[in-house]
Short mmCIF file of the C-alpha atoms (twelve columns), coordinates in Angstrom:
data_MODEL
# 
_entry.id   MODEL 
# 
loop_
_atom_site.group_PDB 
_atom_site.id 
_atom_site.type_symbol 
_atom_site.label_atom_id 
_atom_site.label_alt_id 
_atom_site.label_comp_id 
_atom_site.label_asym_id 
_atom_site.label_seq_id 
_atom_site.Cartn_x 
_atom_site.Cartn_y 
_atom_site.Cartn_z 
_atom_site.pdbx_PDB_model_num 
ATOM 1   C CA . MET A 1   19.163  -4.505  -3.233  1 
ATOM 2   C CA . ALA A 2   18.221  -7.970  -1.940  1 
ATOM 3   C CA . LYS A 3   21.648  -8.368  -0.394  1 
ATOM 4   C CA . ARG A 4   21.374  -4.983  1.372   1 
ATOM 5   C CA . ILE A 5   17.924  -5.892  2.754   1 
ATOM 6   C CA . LYS A 6   19.297  -9.200  4.046   1 
ATOM 7   C CA . ILE A 7   22.150  -7.393  5.849   1 
ATOM 8   C CA . CYS A 8   19.734  -4.846  7.353   1 
ATOM 9   C CA . ALA A 9   17.316  -7.619  8.389   1 
ATOM 10  C CA . GLU A 10  20.111  -9.467  10.195  1 
ATOM 11  C CA . THR A 11  21.125  -6.301  12.064  1 
ATOM 12  C CA . ALA A 12  17.520  -5.465  12.936  1 
ATOM 13  C CA . HIS A 13  16.864  -9.066  14.017  1 
ATOM 14  C CA . GLU A 14  19.660  -8.799  16.580  1 
ATOM 15  C CA . ARG A 15  17.851  -5.865  18.181  1 
ATOM 16  C CA . CYS A 16  14.324  -7.211  17.695  1 
ATOM 17  C CA . PRO A 17  13.804  -10.944 17.105  1 
ATOM 18  C CA . ASP A 18  10.404  -10.179 15.508  1 
ATOM 19  C CA . VAL A 19  12.205  -8.941  12.381  1 
ATOM 20  C CA . PRO A 20  12.368  -11.881 9.972   1 
ATOM 21  C CA . LEU A 21  15.775  -12.945 8.703   1 
ATOM 22  C CA . ASP A 22  14.313  -13.748 5.296   1 
ATOM 23  C CA . ALA A 23  13.048  -10.199 4.640   1 
ATOM 24  C CA . HIS A 24  12.759  -9.149  1.011   1 
ATOM 25  C CA . ALA A 25  11.710  -6.042  -0.929  1 
ATOM 26  C CA . HIS A 26  8.261   -7.356  -1.800  1 
ATOM 27  C CA . GLN A 27  7.381   -7.488  1.913   1 
ATOM 28  C CA . PHE A 28  7.777   -3.708  2.124   1 
ATOM 29  C CA . ARG A 29  5.431   -3.195  -0.823  1 
ATOM 30  C CA . HIS A 30  2.870   -5.575  0.656   1 
ATOM 31  C CA . ALA A 31  3.133   -3.957  4.106   1 
ATOM 32  C CA . LYS A 32  2.641   -0.448  2.701   1 
ATOM 33  C CA . ALA A 33  -0.414  -1.583  0.737   1 
ATOM 34  C CA . SER A 34  -1.844  -3.209  3.864   1 
ATOM 35  C CA . HIS A 35  -1.236  -0.026  5.856   1 
ATOM 36  C CA . TRP A 36  -3.044  2.010   3.195   1 
ATOM 37  C CA . LEU A 37  -6.082  -0.227  3.673   1 
ATOM 38  C CA . GLU A 38  -5.856  0.111   7.451   1 
ATOM 39  C CA . ASP A 39  -5.678  3.888   7.046   1 
ATOM 40  C CA . GLY A 40  -8.987  3.875   5.161   1 
ATOM 41  C CA . ILE A 41  -7.865  4.008   1.554   1 
ATOM 42  C CA . ASN A 42  -10.143 1.708   -0.407  1 
ATOM 43  C CA . VAL A 43  -8.908  -1.214  -2.454  1 
ATOM 44  C CA . VAL A 44  -9.554  0.564   -5.768  1 
ATOM 45  C CA . GLN A 45  -7.246  3.416   -4.786  1 
ATOM 46  C CA . VAL A 46  -4.631  0.991   -3.433  1 
ATOM 47  C CA . SER A 47  -4.768  -0.885  -6.727  1 
ATOM 48  C CA . PHE A 48  -4.051  2.369   -8.572  1 
ATOM 49  C CA . LEU A 49  -1.174  3.268   -6.235  1 
ATOM 50  C CA . LEU A 50  0.368   -0.194  -6.711  1 
ATOM 51  C CA . GLY A 51  0.071   0.126   -10.483 1 
ATOM 52  C CA . HIS A 52  -2.031  -2.995  -10.919 1 
ATOM 53  C CA . GLU A 53  -3.963  -3.126  -14.192 1 
ATOM 54  C CA . GLN A 54  -6.674  -5.364  -12.744 1 
ATOM 55  C CA . LEU A 55  -8.459  -4.836  -9.429  1 
ATOM 56  C CA . GLU A 56  -8.554  -8.611  -9.007  1 
ATOM 57  C CA . THR A 57  -4.741  -8.637  -8.861  1 
ATOM 58  C CA . THR A 58  -4.813  -6.312  -5.860  1 
ATOM 59  C CA . MET A 59  -7.579  -8.313  -4.235  1 
ATOM 60  C CA . ARG A 60  -5.550  -11.521 -4.477  1 
ATOM 61  C CA . TYR A 61  -2.412  -9.687  -3.401  1 
ATOM 62  C CA . LEU A 62  -4.059  -8.378  -0.222  1 
ATOM 63  C CA . ASP A 63  -6.591  -11.165 0.374   1 
ATOM 64  C CA . ILE A 64  -9.551  -8.848  -0.298  1 
ATOM 65  C CA . THR A 65  -13.016 -10.428 -0.359  1 
ATOM 66  C CA . THR A 66  -15.708 -9.713  -2.940  1 
ATOM 67  C CA . GLU A 67  -17.715 -7.991  -0.190  1 
ATOM 68  C CA . ASP A 68  -14.777 -5.657  0.491   1 
ATOM 69  C CA . LYS A 69  -14.588 -4.911  -3.230  1 
ATOM 70  C CA . ILE A 70  -18.283 -4.001  -3.399  1 
ATOM 71  C CA . LYS A 71  -17.911 -1.671  -0.405  1 
ATOM 72  C CA . ALA A 72  -14.885 0.004   -1.993  1 
ATOM 73  C CA . LEU A 73  -16.588 0.495   -5.356  1 
ATOM 74  C CA . ALA A 74  -19.601 2.037   -3.607  1 
ATOM 75  C CA . THR A 75  -17.357 4.782   -2.197  1 
ATOM 76  C CA . LEU A 76  -16.115 5.951   -5.595  1 
ATOM 77  C CA . GLU A 77  -17.454 9.153   -7.114  1 
ATOM 78  C CA . ASP A 78  -18.146 9.661   -10.763 1 
ATOM 79  C CA . GLU A 79  -16.347 12.412  -12.666 1 
ATOM 80  C CA . THR A 80  -19.026 15.017  -11.858 1 
ATOM 81  C CA . GLN A 81  -18.888 14.446  -8.089  1 
ATOM 82  C CA . LYS A 82  -15.225 14.976  -7.256  1 
ATOM 83  C CA . THR A 83  -15.873 16.457  -3.817  1 
ATOM 84  C CA . ILE A 84  -13.930 14.123  -1.528  1 
ATOM 85  C CA . PRO A 85  -10.413 15.491  -0.891  1 
ATOM 86  C CA . LYS A 86  -7.565  13.172  -1.804  1 
ATOM 87  C CA . LYS A 87  -6.272  11.352  1.264   1 
ATOM 88  C CA . TRP A 88  -2.678  11.701  0.128   1 
ATOM 89  C CA . LYS A 89  -2.958  15.477  -0.071  1 
ATOM 90  C CA . ASN A 90  -1.271  16.679  3.092   1 
ATOM 91  C CA . LYS A 91  0.253   20.038  4.003   1 
ATOM 92  C CA . SER A 92  3.003   19.619  1.442   1 
ATOM 93  C CA . GLY A 93  0.507   18.117  -1.003  1 
ATOM 94  C CA . THR A 94  2.721   15.348  -2.345  1 
ATOM 95  C CA . LEU A 95  2.174   11.637  -2.766  1 
ATOM 96  C CA . THR A 96  5.878   11.158  -1.985  1 
ATOM 97  C CA . ASP A 97  5.364   12.462  1.547   1 
ATOM 98  C CA . PHE A 98  2.188   10.392  1.959   1 
ATOM 99  C CA . CYS A 99  4.123   7.240   1.067   1 
ATOM 100 C CA . GLY A 100 6.833   8.113   3.561   1 
ATOM 101 C CA . LEU A 101 9.511   8.520   0.915   1 
ATOM 102 C CA . LYS A 102 12.359  11.019  1.196   1 
ATOM 103 C CA . LYS A 103 12.976  13.457  -1.619  1 
# 
């Protein structure tokens, strides 16, 4: 996979010099996680989507501050208050579509 990404990065770089030649798979994961935060998903939910066991791992991964963590935790509901609709539930209702993955 790394070799394929390198080939695609070289091709993309020819069309757009902003594309780094040293692209790697982890950059896509990091970018998607950053976009989730920009789209309003809190760090706790991003941590779950990334599969991190510890919230601190996600915070280091995305350079999240303790203040950001406190704000995110304040938005969580307990089990008896599940009233906020899931942000990844779209018309098709799948997390795959939310992540931009093809079936």
